[in-house]
Coordinates of C-alpha atoms in Angstrom, one line a residue:
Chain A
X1 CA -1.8 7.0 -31.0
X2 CA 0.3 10.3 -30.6
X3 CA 3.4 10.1 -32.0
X4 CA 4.9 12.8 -31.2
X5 CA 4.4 11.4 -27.2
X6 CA 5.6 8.4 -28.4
X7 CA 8.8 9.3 -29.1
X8 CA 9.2 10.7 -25.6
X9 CA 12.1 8.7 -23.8
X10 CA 10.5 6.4 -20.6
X11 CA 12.7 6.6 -17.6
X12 CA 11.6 6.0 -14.2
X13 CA 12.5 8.4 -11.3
X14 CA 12.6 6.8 -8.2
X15 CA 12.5 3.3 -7.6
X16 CA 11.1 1.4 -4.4
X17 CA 12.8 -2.7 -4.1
X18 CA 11.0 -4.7 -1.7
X19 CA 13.0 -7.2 -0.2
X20 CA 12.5 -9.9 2.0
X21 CA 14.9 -11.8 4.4
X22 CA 15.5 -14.9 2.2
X23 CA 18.7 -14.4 0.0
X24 CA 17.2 -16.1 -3.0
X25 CA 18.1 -15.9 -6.3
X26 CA 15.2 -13.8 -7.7
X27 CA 15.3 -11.2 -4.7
X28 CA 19.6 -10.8 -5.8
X29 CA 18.4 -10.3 -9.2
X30 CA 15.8 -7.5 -8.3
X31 CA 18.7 -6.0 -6.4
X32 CA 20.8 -5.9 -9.1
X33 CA 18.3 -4.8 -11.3
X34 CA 17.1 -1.6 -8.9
X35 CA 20.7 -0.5 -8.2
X36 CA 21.5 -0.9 -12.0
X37 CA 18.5 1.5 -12.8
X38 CA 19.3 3.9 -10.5
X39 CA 22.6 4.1 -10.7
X40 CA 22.1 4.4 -14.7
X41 CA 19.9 6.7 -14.5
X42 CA 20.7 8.6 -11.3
X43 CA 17.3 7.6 -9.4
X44 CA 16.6 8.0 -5.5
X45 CA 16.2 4.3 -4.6
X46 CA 14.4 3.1 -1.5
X47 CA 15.0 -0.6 -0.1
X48 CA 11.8 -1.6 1.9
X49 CA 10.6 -4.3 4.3
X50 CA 7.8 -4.5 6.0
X51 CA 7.9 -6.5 9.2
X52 CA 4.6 -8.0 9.7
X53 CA 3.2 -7.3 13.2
X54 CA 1.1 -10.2 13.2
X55 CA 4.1 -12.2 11.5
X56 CA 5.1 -14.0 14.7
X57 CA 3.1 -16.7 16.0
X58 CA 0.9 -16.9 18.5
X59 CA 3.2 -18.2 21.3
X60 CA 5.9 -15.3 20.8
X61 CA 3.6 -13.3 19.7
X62 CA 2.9 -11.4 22.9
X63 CA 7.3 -11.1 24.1
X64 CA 8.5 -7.8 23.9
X65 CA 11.9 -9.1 23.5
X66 CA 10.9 -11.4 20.5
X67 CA 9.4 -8.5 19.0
X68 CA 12.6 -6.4 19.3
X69 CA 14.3 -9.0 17.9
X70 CA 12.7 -9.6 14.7
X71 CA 12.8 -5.8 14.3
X72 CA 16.4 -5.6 14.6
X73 CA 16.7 -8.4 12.2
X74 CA 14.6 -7.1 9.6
X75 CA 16.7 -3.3 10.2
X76 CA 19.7 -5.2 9.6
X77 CA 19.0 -7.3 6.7
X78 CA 17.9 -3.7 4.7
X79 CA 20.8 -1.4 6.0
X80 CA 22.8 -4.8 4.5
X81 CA 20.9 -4.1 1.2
X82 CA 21.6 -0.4 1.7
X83 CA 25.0 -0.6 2.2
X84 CA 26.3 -3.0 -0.7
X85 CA 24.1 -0.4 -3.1
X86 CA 26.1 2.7 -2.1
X87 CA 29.2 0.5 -2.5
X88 CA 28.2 0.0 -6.2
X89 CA 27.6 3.7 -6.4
X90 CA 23.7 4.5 -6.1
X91 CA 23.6 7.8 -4.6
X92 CA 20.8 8.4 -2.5
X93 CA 19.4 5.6 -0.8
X94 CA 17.1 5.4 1.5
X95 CA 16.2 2.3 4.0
X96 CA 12.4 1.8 4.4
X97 CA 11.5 -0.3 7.4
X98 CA 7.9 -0.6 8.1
X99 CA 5.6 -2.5 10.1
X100 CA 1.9 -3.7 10.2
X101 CA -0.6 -6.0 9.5
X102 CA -0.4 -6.8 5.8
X103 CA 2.6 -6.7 3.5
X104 CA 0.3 -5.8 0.7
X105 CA -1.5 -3.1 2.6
X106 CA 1.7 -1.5 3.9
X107 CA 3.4 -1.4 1.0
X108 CA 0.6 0.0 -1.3
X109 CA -0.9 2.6 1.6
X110 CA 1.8 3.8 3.4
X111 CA 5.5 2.8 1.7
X112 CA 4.2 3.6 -1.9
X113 CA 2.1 7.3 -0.6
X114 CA 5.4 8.2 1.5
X115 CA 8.1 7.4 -0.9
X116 CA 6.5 8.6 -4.1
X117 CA 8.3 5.6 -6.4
X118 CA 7.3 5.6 -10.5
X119 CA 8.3 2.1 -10.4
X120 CA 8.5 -1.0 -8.2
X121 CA 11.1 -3.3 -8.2
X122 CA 10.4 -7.1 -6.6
X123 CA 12.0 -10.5 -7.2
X124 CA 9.6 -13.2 -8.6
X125 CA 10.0 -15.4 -5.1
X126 CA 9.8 -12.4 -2.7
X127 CA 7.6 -13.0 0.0
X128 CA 7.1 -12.5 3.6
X129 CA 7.1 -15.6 5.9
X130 CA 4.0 -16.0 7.8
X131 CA 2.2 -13.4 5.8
X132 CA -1.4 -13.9 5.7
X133 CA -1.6 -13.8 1.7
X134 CA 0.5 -17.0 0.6
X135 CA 2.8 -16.8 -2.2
X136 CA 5.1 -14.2 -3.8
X137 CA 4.1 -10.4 -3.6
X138 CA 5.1 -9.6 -7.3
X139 CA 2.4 -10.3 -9.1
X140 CA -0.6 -9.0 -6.7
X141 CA 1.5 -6.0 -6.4
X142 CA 1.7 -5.7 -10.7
X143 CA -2.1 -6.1 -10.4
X144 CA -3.1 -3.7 -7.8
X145 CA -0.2 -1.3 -7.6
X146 CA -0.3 2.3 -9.0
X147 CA 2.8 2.5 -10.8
X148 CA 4.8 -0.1 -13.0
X149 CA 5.7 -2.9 -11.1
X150 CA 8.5 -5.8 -12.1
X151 CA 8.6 -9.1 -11.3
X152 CA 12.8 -9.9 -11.5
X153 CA 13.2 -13.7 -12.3
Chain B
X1 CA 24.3 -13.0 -0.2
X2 CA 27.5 -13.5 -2.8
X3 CA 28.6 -10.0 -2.4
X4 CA 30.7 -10.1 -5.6
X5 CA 27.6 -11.4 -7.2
X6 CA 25.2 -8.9 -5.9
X7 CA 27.8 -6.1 -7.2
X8 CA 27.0 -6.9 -10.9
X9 CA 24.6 -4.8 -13.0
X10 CA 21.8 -6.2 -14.3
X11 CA 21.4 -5.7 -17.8
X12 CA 18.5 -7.0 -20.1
X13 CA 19.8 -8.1 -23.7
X14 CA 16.4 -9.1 -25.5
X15 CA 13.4 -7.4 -24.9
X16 CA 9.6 -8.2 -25.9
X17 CA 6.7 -6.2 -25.6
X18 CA 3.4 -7.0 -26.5
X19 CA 0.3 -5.2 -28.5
X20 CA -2.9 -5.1 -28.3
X21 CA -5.3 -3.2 -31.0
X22 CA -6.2 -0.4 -28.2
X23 CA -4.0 2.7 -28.4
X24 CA -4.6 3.1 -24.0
X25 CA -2.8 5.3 -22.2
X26 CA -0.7 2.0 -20.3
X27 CA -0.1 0.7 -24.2
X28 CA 2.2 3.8 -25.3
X29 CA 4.0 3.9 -22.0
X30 CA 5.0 0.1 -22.5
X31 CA 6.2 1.1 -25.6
X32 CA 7.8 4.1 -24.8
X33 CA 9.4 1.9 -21.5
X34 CA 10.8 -0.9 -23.8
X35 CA 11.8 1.6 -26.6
X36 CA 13.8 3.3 -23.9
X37 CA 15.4 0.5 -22.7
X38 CA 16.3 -1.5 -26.2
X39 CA 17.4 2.0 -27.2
X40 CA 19.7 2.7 -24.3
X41 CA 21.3 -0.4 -24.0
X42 CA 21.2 -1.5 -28.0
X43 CA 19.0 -4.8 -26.9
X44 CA 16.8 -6.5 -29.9
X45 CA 13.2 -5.4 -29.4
X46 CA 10.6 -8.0 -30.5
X47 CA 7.0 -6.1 -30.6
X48 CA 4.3 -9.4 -30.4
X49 CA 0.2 -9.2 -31.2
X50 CA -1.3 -12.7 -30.9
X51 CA -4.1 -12.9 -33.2
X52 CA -6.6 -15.0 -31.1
X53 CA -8.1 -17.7 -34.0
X54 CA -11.1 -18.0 -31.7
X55 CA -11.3 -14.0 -31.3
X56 CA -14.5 -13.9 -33.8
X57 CA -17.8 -13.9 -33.0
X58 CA -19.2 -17.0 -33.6
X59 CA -21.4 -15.2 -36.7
X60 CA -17.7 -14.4 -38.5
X61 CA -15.9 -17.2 -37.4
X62 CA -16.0 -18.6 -40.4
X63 CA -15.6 -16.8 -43.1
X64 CA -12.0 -16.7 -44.3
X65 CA -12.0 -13.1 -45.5
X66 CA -12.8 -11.7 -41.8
X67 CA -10.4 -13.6 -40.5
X68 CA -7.7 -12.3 -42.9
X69 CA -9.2 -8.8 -42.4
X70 CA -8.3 -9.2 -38.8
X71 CA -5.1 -10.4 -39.6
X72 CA -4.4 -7.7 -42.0
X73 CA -5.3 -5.8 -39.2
X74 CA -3.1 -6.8 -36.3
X75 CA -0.1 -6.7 -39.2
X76 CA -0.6 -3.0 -39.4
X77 CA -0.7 -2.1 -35.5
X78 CA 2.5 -4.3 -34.9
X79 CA 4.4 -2.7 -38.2
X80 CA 3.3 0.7 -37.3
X81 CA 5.1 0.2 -33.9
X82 CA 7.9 -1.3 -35.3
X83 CA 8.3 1.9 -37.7
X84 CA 8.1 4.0 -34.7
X85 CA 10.6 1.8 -32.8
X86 CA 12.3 2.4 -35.9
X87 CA 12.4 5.8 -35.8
X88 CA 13.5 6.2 -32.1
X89 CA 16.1 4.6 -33.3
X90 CA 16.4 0.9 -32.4
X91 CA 18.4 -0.6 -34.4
X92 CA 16.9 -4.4 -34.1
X93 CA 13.0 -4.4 -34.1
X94 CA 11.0 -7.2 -35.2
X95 CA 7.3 -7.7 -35.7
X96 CA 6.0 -10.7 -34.4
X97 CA 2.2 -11.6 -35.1
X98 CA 1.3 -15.3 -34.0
X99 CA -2.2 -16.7 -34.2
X100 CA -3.6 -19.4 -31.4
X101 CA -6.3 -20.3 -29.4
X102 CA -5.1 -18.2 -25.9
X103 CA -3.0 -15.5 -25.8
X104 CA -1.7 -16.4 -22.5
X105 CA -0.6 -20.0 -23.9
X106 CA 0.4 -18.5 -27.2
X107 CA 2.7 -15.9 -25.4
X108 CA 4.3 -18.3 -23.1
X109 CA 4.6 -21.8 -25.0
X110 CA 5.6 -20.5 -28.6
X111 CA 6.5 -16.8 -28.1
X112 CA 8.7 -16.8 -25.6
X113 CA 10.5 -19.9 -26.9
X114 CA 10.9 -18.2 -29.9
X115 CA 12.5 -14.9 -29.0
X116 CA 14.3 -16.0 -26.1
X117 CA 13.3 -12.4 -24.3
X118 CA 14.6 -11.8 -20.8
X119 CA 12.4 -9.3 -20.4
X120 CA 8.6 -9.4 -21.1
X121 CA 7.2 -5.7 -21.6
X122 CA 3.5 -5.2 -21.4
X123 CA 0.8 -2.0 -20.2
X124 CA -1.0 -2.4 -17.2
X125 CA -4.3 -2.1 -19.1
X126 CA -2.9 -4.6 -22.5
X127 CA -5.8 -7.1 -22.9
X128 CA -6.6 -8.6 -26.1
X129 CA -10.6 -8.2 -27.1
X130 CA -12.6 -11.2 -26.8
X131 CA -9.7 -13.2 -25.1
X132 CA -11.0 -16.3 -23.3
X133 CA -9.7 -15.5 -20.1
X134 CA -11.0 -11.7 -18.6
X135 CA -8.6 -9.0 -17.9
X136 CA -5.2 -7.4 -18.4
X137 CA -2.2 -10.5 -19.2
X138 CA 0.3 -8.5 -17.4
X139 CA -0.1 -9.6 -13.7
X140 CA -1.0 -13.4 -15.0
X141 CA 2.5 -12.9 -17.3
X142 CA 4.0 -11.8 -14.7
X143 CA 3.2 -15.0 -12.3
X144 CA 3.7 -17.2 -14.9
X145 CA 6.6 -16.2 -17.4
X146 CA 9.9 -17.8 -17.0
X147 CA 11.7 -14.4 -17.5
X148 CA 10.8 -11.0 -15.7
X149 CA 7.7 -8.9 -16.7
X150 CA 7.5 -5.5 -16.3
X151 CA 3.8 -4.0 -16.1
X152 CA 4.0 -0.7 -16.9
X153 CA 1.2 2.3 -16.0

């Protein structure tokens, strides 16, 4: 090993939290964690959902309106997320709202390649209802992501 | 969301990271990411090989002086990062070699309990040669730890 590059503080940069619209305990935690890091460290943070566009089933699948409406729900829940980081003094955040067919895919082909994070932030029970891949996105993400990835419990 | 609670930092107070015996890229940046941290906010650092037992070819299983070269082995990667730990100056490192049949198990039913982390450090690419089950522990950590994982790249 090189020690010299060892020594070599390890901060991360920017940092992307994925959130979901379920006020759990772990997605709270990864909140707190993500606005703790970059406010410590002074680190662009970007709060992301990803609205599924295949999310809604089949019946309201096809209403404009319905469509709309989960939109507007999803905006809301990350502007809330937004909003209570500035209050505890994160300086540049940025809301991420995104939409498509797989959480997994958006997030690792579009959110991660536009935002440019170093590191991931994502409670241990965040998951998207309906999503096509049961179970929480954490630990798929910490195996097939890029850059670090933590799984907040 | 509790507001008030959601305004709290997130601190962690006890942080393990784990070895393997390869000095890979994803390795050092582990331990440069939980040197930073234990560093930066004066947490205990435990730095954990596991010394798989059934890690031997079948043809030195048994002979008790390969199996204490190994051991004298993993002894020396763990105390050489806890000297360097050391010298970044963290003030509370310990070295922490266990032996066991899966590293996974080992890790999560003695290791754990033992160091009460809440924070699990590990490289992206940390695997453990000959281990019974294929592949890096981070993502499998990070599903099944009772504390949050970071897999670092």
């Amino acid at each position: 090993m090189d020690n010299q590059e060892m020594a070599e503080p390890l901060v991360y940069r920017r940092v992307l939290l994925t959130v979901d619209e379920d006020d759990n305990t772990s997605s709270e935690r990864a909140f707190r964690y993500a606005t703790t890091v970059a406010h410590d460290y002074d680190a662009p943070l970007g709060i992301c959902s990803v609205l599924e566009s295949e999310d809604i089933n089949i019946f309201d699948s096809l209403t404009p309106s319905k469509l709309r409406e989960k939109r507007a729900h999803v905006e809301a829940v990350v502007a809330k997320y937004v909003q209570l980081a500035e209050q505890k003094g994160v300086q540049n955040v940025q809301p991420l709202v995104y939409e498509g067919g797989d959480v997994d895919d958006v997030i690792l082909d579009r959110v991660i390649p536009d935002f440019k994070p170093d590191l991931l932030v994502t409670g241990a029970d965040t998951q998207f209802p309906h999503s096509k891949i049961a179970g929480a996105i954490g630990p798929r993400l910490a195996k097939k992501a890029p850059i670090s990835v933590i799984v907040v419990r």
